[in-house]
Amino acid sequence: MNSIEFPLLDRTTQNSVISTTLNDLSNWSRLSSLWPLLYGTSCCFIEFASLIGSRFDFDRYGLVPRSSPRQADLILTAGTVTMKMAPSLVRLYEQMPEPKYVIAMGACTITGGMFSTDSYSTVRGVDKLIPVDVYLPGCPPKPEAVIDAITKLRKKISREIHEDQIRSQQENRCFTTNHKFHVGRSTHSYRQL
């Protein structure tokens, strides 16, 4: 049993009555049933797929992968995010109900990776598009590291206060609302030979 399984137990009387706060009860129920939306584009996502198998037993953490953002409260981003994909990622994030969490998995997701040096179309960090709760470095991160990141997120959820969630919802808005990138003149000049 994890140390965060029952964070809401303040004291127990002899009659098996548990007293706690409503905030702790809410946090406990949320961390026991995280439903992730998987947003993967490259090798990090293949490494993540091994978590679903019996060796790592992804289900023991209450994580049930969802295919709809309206049913998910956690988005796991893995792989390179391009400028063309950025509006769809922001749209998926905005469709998720509150409270929502993000884990950025892999070097390409966190910094743009090896594609960010010469590429004009790579987003240099998914945190420029959506707020990230847990960064998971690696190329690709091992399944054990993904489990560790989920455990860290669960600890963060268990310590949350309702007022902080509301403040975070108001501050961490996405950078776009209409999901359109406007085409303008190219800043790169070239001469045709």
PDB file of C-alpha atoms in Angstrom:
ATOM      1  CA  MET A   1       0.000   0.000   0.000  1.00  0.00           C
ATOM      2  CA  ASN A   2       1.356   3.438  -0.898  1.00  0.00           C
ATOM      3  CA  SER A   3       1.921   6.114   1.689  1.00  0.00           C
ATOM      4  CA  ILE A   4      -0.598   8.240  -0.171  1.00  0.00           C
ATOM      5  CA  GLU A   5      -3.376   5.660  -0.272  1.00  0.00           C
ATOM      6  CA  PHE A   6      -5.295   7.144   2.670  1.00  0.00           C
ATOM      7  CA  PRO A   7      -4.070  10.702   3.309  1.00  0.00           C
ATOM      8  CA  LEU A   8      -7.364  11.742   4.827  1.00  0.00           C
ATOM      9  CA  LEU A   9      -7.171   9.784   8.069  1.00  0.00           C
ATOM     10  CA  ASP A  10      -6.827  12.313  10.873  1.00  0.00           C
ATOM     11  CA  ARG A  11      -7.841  10.186  13.797  1.00  0.00           C
ATOM     12  CA  THR A  12      -9.857   7.065  14.424  1.00  0.00           C
ATOM     13  CA  THR A  13     -12.003   6.526  17.466  1.00  0.00           C
ATOM     14  CA  GLN A  14     -12.756   3.218  19.063  1.00  0.00           C
ATOM     15  CA  ASN A  15     -16.056   2.972  17.184  1.00  0.00           C
ATOM     16  CA  SER A  16     -14.281   3.124  13.804  1.00  0.00           C
ATOM     17  CA  VAL A  17     -15.373   6.657  13.053  1.00  0.00           C
ATOM     18  CA  ILE A  18     -13.041   8.546  10.763  1.00  0.00           C
ATOM     19  CA  SER A  19     -12.931  12.312  10.912  1.00  0.00           C
ATOM     20  CA  THR A  20     -11.404  14.310   8.116  1.00  0.00           C
ATOM     21  CA  THR A  21     -11.965  17.386   5.997  1.00  0.00           C
ATOM     22  CA  LEU A  22     -13.997  17.470   2.825  1.00  0.00           C
ATOM     23  CA  ASN A  23     -10.918  18.721   0.990  1.00  0.00           C
ATOM     24  CA  ASP A  24      -8.900  15.633   1.982  1.00  0.00           C
ATOM     25  CA  LEU A  25     -11.748  13.335   0.984  1.00  0.00           C
ATOM     26  CA  SER A  26     -11.985  15.011  -2.416  1.00  0.00           C
ATOM     27  CA  ASN A  27      -8.225  14.737  -2.968  1.00  0.00           C
ATOM     28  CA  TRP A  28      -8.221  11.071  -1.989  1.00  0.00           C
ATOM     29  CA  SER A  29     -11.016  10.241  -4.424  1.00  0.00           C
ATOM     30  CA  ARG A  30      -9.262  12.093  -7.276  1.00  0.00           C
ATOM     31  CA  LEU A  31      -5.875  10.486  -6.773  1.00  0.00           C
ATOM     32  CA  SER A  32      -7.422   7.039  -6.598  1.00  0.00           C
ATOM     33  CA  SER A  33      -9.030   7.351 -10.021  1.00  0.00           C
ATOM     34  CA  LEU A  34      -6.889   9.292 -12.466  1.00  0.00           C
ATOM     35  CA  TRP A  35      -8.051   8.757 -16.025  1.00  0.00           C
ATOM     36  CA  PRO A  36      -5.286   9.604 -18.500  1.00  0.00           C
ATOM     37  CA  LEU A  37      -5.584  10.740 -22.075  1.00  0.00           C
ATOM     38  CA  LEU A  38      -2.552   9.523 -24.000  1.00  0.00           C
ATOM     39  CA  TYR A  39      -1.097  11.997 -26.502  1.00  0.00           C
ATOM     40  CA  GLY A  40       1.910  10.321 -28.061  1.00  0.00           C
ATOM     41  CA  THR A  41       3.775  10.981 -31.279  1.00  0.00           C
ATOM     42  CA  SER A  42       7.043   9.044 -31.170  1.00  0.00           C
ATOM     43  CA  CYS A  43       9.281   6.580 -29.325  1.00  0.00           C
ATOM     44  CA  CYS A  44       8.322   7.791 -25.828  1.00  0.00           C
ATOM     45  CA  PHE A  45       4.797   6.654 -26.485  1.00  0.00           C
ATOM     46  CA  ILE A  46       5.991   3.174 -27.488  1.00  0.00           C
ATOM     47  CA  GLU A  47       7.829   2.962 -24.170  1.00  0.00           C
ATOM     48  CA  PHE A  48       4.673   4.088 -22.414  1.00  0.00           C
ATOM     49  CA  ALA A  49       2.654   1.325 -24.077  1.00  0.00           C
ATOM     50  CA  SER A  50       4.600  -1.282 -22.100  1.00  0.00           C
ATOM     51  CA  LEU A  51       2.986   0.046 -18.909  1.00  0.00           C
ATOM     52  CA  ILE A  52      -0.378  -1.293 -19.947  1.00  0.00           C
ATOM     53  CA  GLY A  53       0.931  -4.875 -19.940  1.00  0.00           C
ATOM     54  CA  SER A  54       1.011  -7.196 -16.961  1.00  0.00           C
ATOM     55  CA  ARG A  55       4.654  -6.584 -16.025  1.00  0.00           C
ATOM     56  CA  PHE A  56       4.107  -3.039 -14.761  1.00  0.00           C
ATOM     57  CA  ASP A  57       0.360  -3.287 -14.042  1.00  0.00           C
ATOM     58  CA  PHE A  58      -0.717   0.257 -14.834  1.00  0.00           C
ATOM     59  CA  ASP A  59      -4.225  -0.428 -13.507  1.00  0.00           C
ATOM     60  CA  ARG A  60      -3.156  -0.808  -9.884  1.00  0.00           C
ATOM     61  CA  TYR A  61      -2.863   2.982  -9.645  1.00  0.00           C
ATOM     62  CA  GLY A  62      -6.469   3.444 -10.716  1.00  0.00           C
ATOM     63  CA  LEU A  63      -5.375   4.684 -14.133  1.00  0.00           C
ATOM     64  CA  VAL A  64      -7.858   3.795 -16.833  1.00  0.00           C
ATOM     65  CA  PRO A  65      -6.802   5.161 -20.249  1.00  0.00           C
ATOM     66  CA  ARG A  66      -9.563   7.164 -21.922  1.00  0.00           C
ATOM     67  CA  SER A  67      -9.996   8.039 -25.570  1.00  0.00           C
ATOM     68  CA  SER A  68     -12.088  11.159 -25.008  1.00  0.00           C
ATOM     69  CA  PRO A  69     -10.706  14.321 -23.387  1.00  0.00           C
ATOM     70  CA  ARG A  70     -14.071  14.956 -21.740  1.00  0.00           C
ATOM     71  CA  GLN A  71     -13.603  11.796 -19.685  1.00  0.00           C
ATOM     72  CA  ALA A  72      -9.932  12.361 -18.793  1.00  0.00           C
ATOM     73  CA  ASP A  73      -8.351  14.374 -16.005  1.00  0.00           C
ATOM     74  CA  LEU A  74      -4.693  13.681 -16.870  1.00  0.00           C
ATOM     75  CA  ILE A  75      -2.971  14.101 -20.209  1.00  0.00           C
ATOM     76  CA  LEU A  76       0.336  12.337 -20.823  1.00  0.00           C
ATOM     77  CA  THR A  77       2.181  14.064 -23.651  1.00  0.00           C
ATOM     78  CA  ALA A  78       4.986  12.058 -25.220  1.00  0.00           C
ATOM     79  CA  GLY A  79       7.044  12.955 -28.265  1.00  0.00           C
ATOM     80  CA  THR A  80       7.725  15.948 -30.432  1.00  0.00           C
ATOM     81  CA  VAL A  81       4.967  18.529 -30.732  1.00  0.00           C
ATOM     82  CA  THR A  82       5.020  20.475 -33.984  1.00  0.00           C
ATOM     83  CA  MET A  83       3.448  23.845 -34.684  1.00  0.00           C
ATOM     84  CA  LYS A  84       0.808  22.118 -36.790  1.00  0.00           C
ATOM     85  CA  MET A  85      -0.144  19.804 -33.910  1.00  0.00           C
ATOM     86  CA  ALA A  86      -0.089  22.531 -31.242  1.00  0.00           C
ATOM     87  CA  PRO A  87      -3.683  23.745 -31.763  1.00  0.00           C
ATOM     88  CA  SER A  88      -5.054  20.212 -31.431  1.00  0.00           C
ATOM     89  CA  LEU A  89      -3.118  19.651 -28.186  1.00  0.00           C
ATOM     90  CA  VAL A  90      -4.424  22.919 -26.752  1.00  0.00           C
ATOM     91  CA  ARG A  91      -7.951  22.015 -27.867  1.00  0.00           C
ATOM     92  CA  LEU A  92      -7.709  18.614 -26.157  1.00  0.00           C
ATOM     93  CA  TYR A  93      -6.463  20.248 -22.966  1.00  0.00           C
ATOM     94  CA  GLU A  94      -9.288  22.785 -22.968  1.00  0.00           C
ATOM     95  CA  GLN A  95     -11.899  20.038 -23.426  1.00  0.00           C
ATOM     96  CA  MET A  96     -10.768  18.234 -20.272  1.00  0.00           C
ATOM     97  CA  PRO A  97     -12.850  18.921 -17.145  1.00  0.00           C
ATOM     98  CA  GLU A  98     -11.321  20.628 -14.105  1.00  0.00           C
ATOM     99  CA  PRO A  99      -9.181  19.735 -12.238  1.00  0.00           C
ATOM    100  CA  LYS A 100      -6.810  18.560 -14.948  1.00  0.00           C
ATOM    101  CA  TYR A 101      -3.167  17.565 -14.851  1.00  0.00           C
ATOM    102  CA  VAL A 102      -0.351  17.228 -17.392  1.00  0.00           C
ATOM    103  CA  ILE A 103       2.731  15.005 -17.421  1.00  0.00           C
ATOM    104  CA  ALA A 104       5.343  15.934 -20.046  1.00  0.00           C
ATOM    105  CA  MET A 105       7.205  12.745 -20.933  1.00  0.00           C
ATOM    106  CA  GLY A 106      10.575  12.739 -22.698  1.00  0.00           C
ATOM    107  CA  ALA A 107      13.148  15.239 -23.902  1.00  0.00           C
ATOM    108  CA  CYS A 108      11.260  16.037 -27.107  1.00  0.00           C
ATOM    109  CA  THR A 109       8.148  17.030 -25.179  1.00  0.00           C
ATOM    110  CA  ILE A 110       9.991  19.026 -22.527  1.00  0.00           C
ATOM    111  CA  THR A 111      12.489  20.966 -24.691  1.00  0.00           C
ATOM    112  CA  GLY A 112      11.854  19.993 -28.289  1.00  0.00           C
ATOM    113  CA  GLY A 113      14.726  17.500 -28.097  1.00  0.00           C
ATOM    114  CA  MET A 114      17.093  17.029 -30.990  1.00  0.00           C
ATOM    115  CA  PHE A 115      14.512  18.440 -33.384  1.00  0.00           C
ATOM    116  CA  SER A 116      14.500  21.899 -31.805  1.00  0.00           C
ATOM    117  CA  THR A 117      17.955  22.998 -32.959  1.00  0.00           C
ATOM    118  CA  ASP A 118      17.366  23.363 -36.689  1.00  0.00           C
ATOM    119  CA  SER A 119      13.622  23.013 -37.008  1.00  0.00           C
ATOM    120  CA  TYR A 120      11.329  25.985 -37.428  1.00  0.00           C
ATOM    121  CA  SER A 121       8.225  23.883 -36.874  1.00  0.00           C
ATOM    122  CA  THR A 122       8.977  22.283 -33.494  1.00  0.00           C
ATOM    123  CA  VAL A 123       7.476  23.596 -30.271  1.00  0.00           C
ATOM    124  CA  ARG A 124      10.373  24.002 -27.853  1.00  0.00           C
ATOM    125  CA  GLY A 125       8.589  22.674 -24.824  1.00  0.00           C
ATOM    126  CA  VAL A 126       4.962  21.717 -24.366  1.00  0.00           C
ATOM    127  CA  ASP A 127       4.810  24.064 -21.364  1.00  0.00           C
ATOM    128  CA  LYS A 128       4.640  26.939 -23.845  1.00  0.00           C
ATOM    129  CA  LEU A 129       1.199  25.628 -24.829  1.00  0.00           C
ATOM    130  CA  ILE A 130      -0.328  24.097 -21.693  1.00  0.00           C
ATOM    131  CA  PRO A 131       0.664  24.150 -17.996  1.00  0.00           C
ATOM    132  CA  VAL A 132       2.719  21.093 -16.991  1.00  0.00           C
ATOM    133  CA  ASP A 133       2.515  19.518 -13.526  1.00  0.00           C
ATOM    134  CA  VAL A 134       5.258  16.874 -13.757  1.00  0.00           C
ATOM    135  CA  TYR A 135       8.281  16.823 -16.069  1.00  0.00           C
ATOM    136  CA  LEU A 136       9.659  13.376 -16.902  1.00  0.00           C
ATOM    137  CA  PRO A 137      13.067  13.651 -18.633  1.00  0.00           C
ATOM    138  CA  GLY A 138      14.663  10.907 -20.679  1.00  0.00           C
ATOM    139  CA  CYS A 139      14.993   9.733 -24.239  1.00  0.00           C
ATOM    140  CA  PRO A 140      12.803   7.711 -23.840  1.00  0.00           C
ATOM    141  CA  PRO A 141      12.007   7.469 -20.114  1.00  0.00           C
ATOM    142  CA  LYS A 142      11.800   3.954 -18.729  1.00  0.00           C
ATOM    143  CA  PRO A 143       8.425   2.586 -17.564  1.00  0.00           C
ATOM    144  CA  GLU A 144       9.643   2.726 -13.955  1.00  0.00           C
ATOM    145  CA  ALA A 145      10.216   6.476 -14.367  1.00  0.00           C
ATOM    146  CA  VAL A 146       6.658   6.904 -15.659  1.00  0.00           C
ATOM    147  CA  ILE A 147       5.330   5.122 -12.579  1.00  0.00           C
ATOM    148  CA  ASP A 148       7.494   7.405 -10.417  1.00  0.00           C
ATOM    149  CA  ALA A 149       6.076  10.485 -12.178  1.00  0.00           C
ATOM    150  CA  ILE A 150       2.531   9.248 -11.589  1.00  0.00           C
ATOM    151  CA  THR A 151       3.363   8.692  -7.914  1.00  0.00           C
ATOM    152  CA  LYS A 152       4.714  12.257  -7.668  1.00  0.00           C
ATOM    153  CA  LEU A 153       1.563  13.597  -9.294  1.00  0.00           C
ATOM    154  CA  ARG A 154      -0.571  11.631  -6.844  1.00  0.00           C
ATOM    155  CA  LYS A 155       1.389  13.130  -3.930  1.00  0.00           C
ATOM    156  CA  LYS A 156       0.820  16.588  -5.388  1.00  0.00           C
ATOM    157  CA  ILE A 157      -2.917  15.909  -5.680  1.00  0.00           C
ATOM    158  CA  SER A 158      -3.103  14.659  -2.088  1.00  0.00           C
ATOM    159  CA  ARG A 159      -1.666  17.980  -0.828  1.00  0.00           C
ATOM    160  CA  GLU A 160      -3.874  20.275  -2.924  1.00  0.00           C
ATOM    161  CA  ILE A 161      -6.204  22.785  -1.332  1.00  0.00           C
ATOM    162  CA  HIS A 162      -9.484  23.692  -3.033  1.00  0.00           C
ATOM    163  CA  GLU A 163      -8.694  27.430  -3.081  1.00  0.00           C
ATOM    164  CA  ASP A 164      -5.367  26.743  -4.803  1.00  0.00           C
ATOM    165  CA  GLN A 165      -7.153  24.718  -7.482  1.00  0.00           C
ATOM    166  CA  ILE A 166      -9.460  27.632  -8.271  1.00  0.00           C
ATOM    167  CA  ARG A 167      -6.530  30.064  -8.381  1.00  0.00           C
ATOM    168  CA  SER A 168      -4.610  27.695 -10.658  1.00  0.00           C
ATOM    169  CA  GLN A 169      -7.576  27.356 -13.008  1.00  0.00           C
ATOM    170  CA  GLN A 170      -7.713  31.124 -13.400  1.00  0.00           C
ATOM    171  CA  GLU A 171      -3.954  31.613 -13.847  1.00  0.00           C
ATOM    172  CA  ASN A 172      -3.093  28.638 -16.047  1.00  0.00           C
ATOM    173  CA  ARG A 173      -5.113  29.392 -19.101  1.00  0.00           C
ATOM    174  CA  CYS A 174      -3.915  28.274 -22.488  1.00  0.00           C
ATOM    175  CA  PHE A 175      -2.225  30.688 -24.806  1.00  0.00           C
ATOM    176  CA  THR A 176      -4.764  30.423 -27.605  1.00  0.00           C
ATOM    177  CA  THR A 177      -8.509  30.477 -27.552  1.00  0.00           C
ATOM    178  CA  ASN A 178      -9.440  30.344 -31.214  1.00  0.00           C
ATOM    179  CA  HIS A 179      -6.922  27.608 -32.165  1.00  0.00           C
ATOM    180  CA  LYS A 180      -5.806  29.301 -35.348  1.00  0.00           C
ATOM    181  CA  PHE A 181      -2.299  30.103 -36.421  1.00  0.00           C
ATOM    182  CA  HIS A 182      -2.182  32.988 -38.857  1.00  0.00           C
ATOM    183  CA  VAL A 183      -0.033  32.606 -41.926  1.00  0.00           C
ATOM    184  CA  GLY A 184       2.248  35.559 -42.451  1.00  0.00           C
ATOM    185  CA  ARG A 185       5.271  36.418 -44.513  1.00  0.00           C
ATOM    186  CA  SER A 186       8.203  34.115 -44.035  1.00  0.00           C
ATOM    187  CA  THR A 187      11.117  35.456 -42.034  1.00  0.00           C
ATOM    188  CA  HIS A 188      13.467  33.121 -43.893  1.00  0.00           C
ATOM    189  CA  SER A 189      14.739  34.481 -47.171  1.00  0.00           C
ATOM    190  CA  TYR A 190      16.123  32.337 -49.924  1.00  0.00           C
ATOM    191  CA  ARG A 191      17.136  32.889 -53.467  1.00  0.00           C
ATOM    192  CA  GLN A 192      16.151  30.514 -56.179  1.00  0.00           C
ATOM    193  CA  LEU A 193      19.038  29.580 -58.450  1.00  0.00           C
TER     194      LEU A 193
END
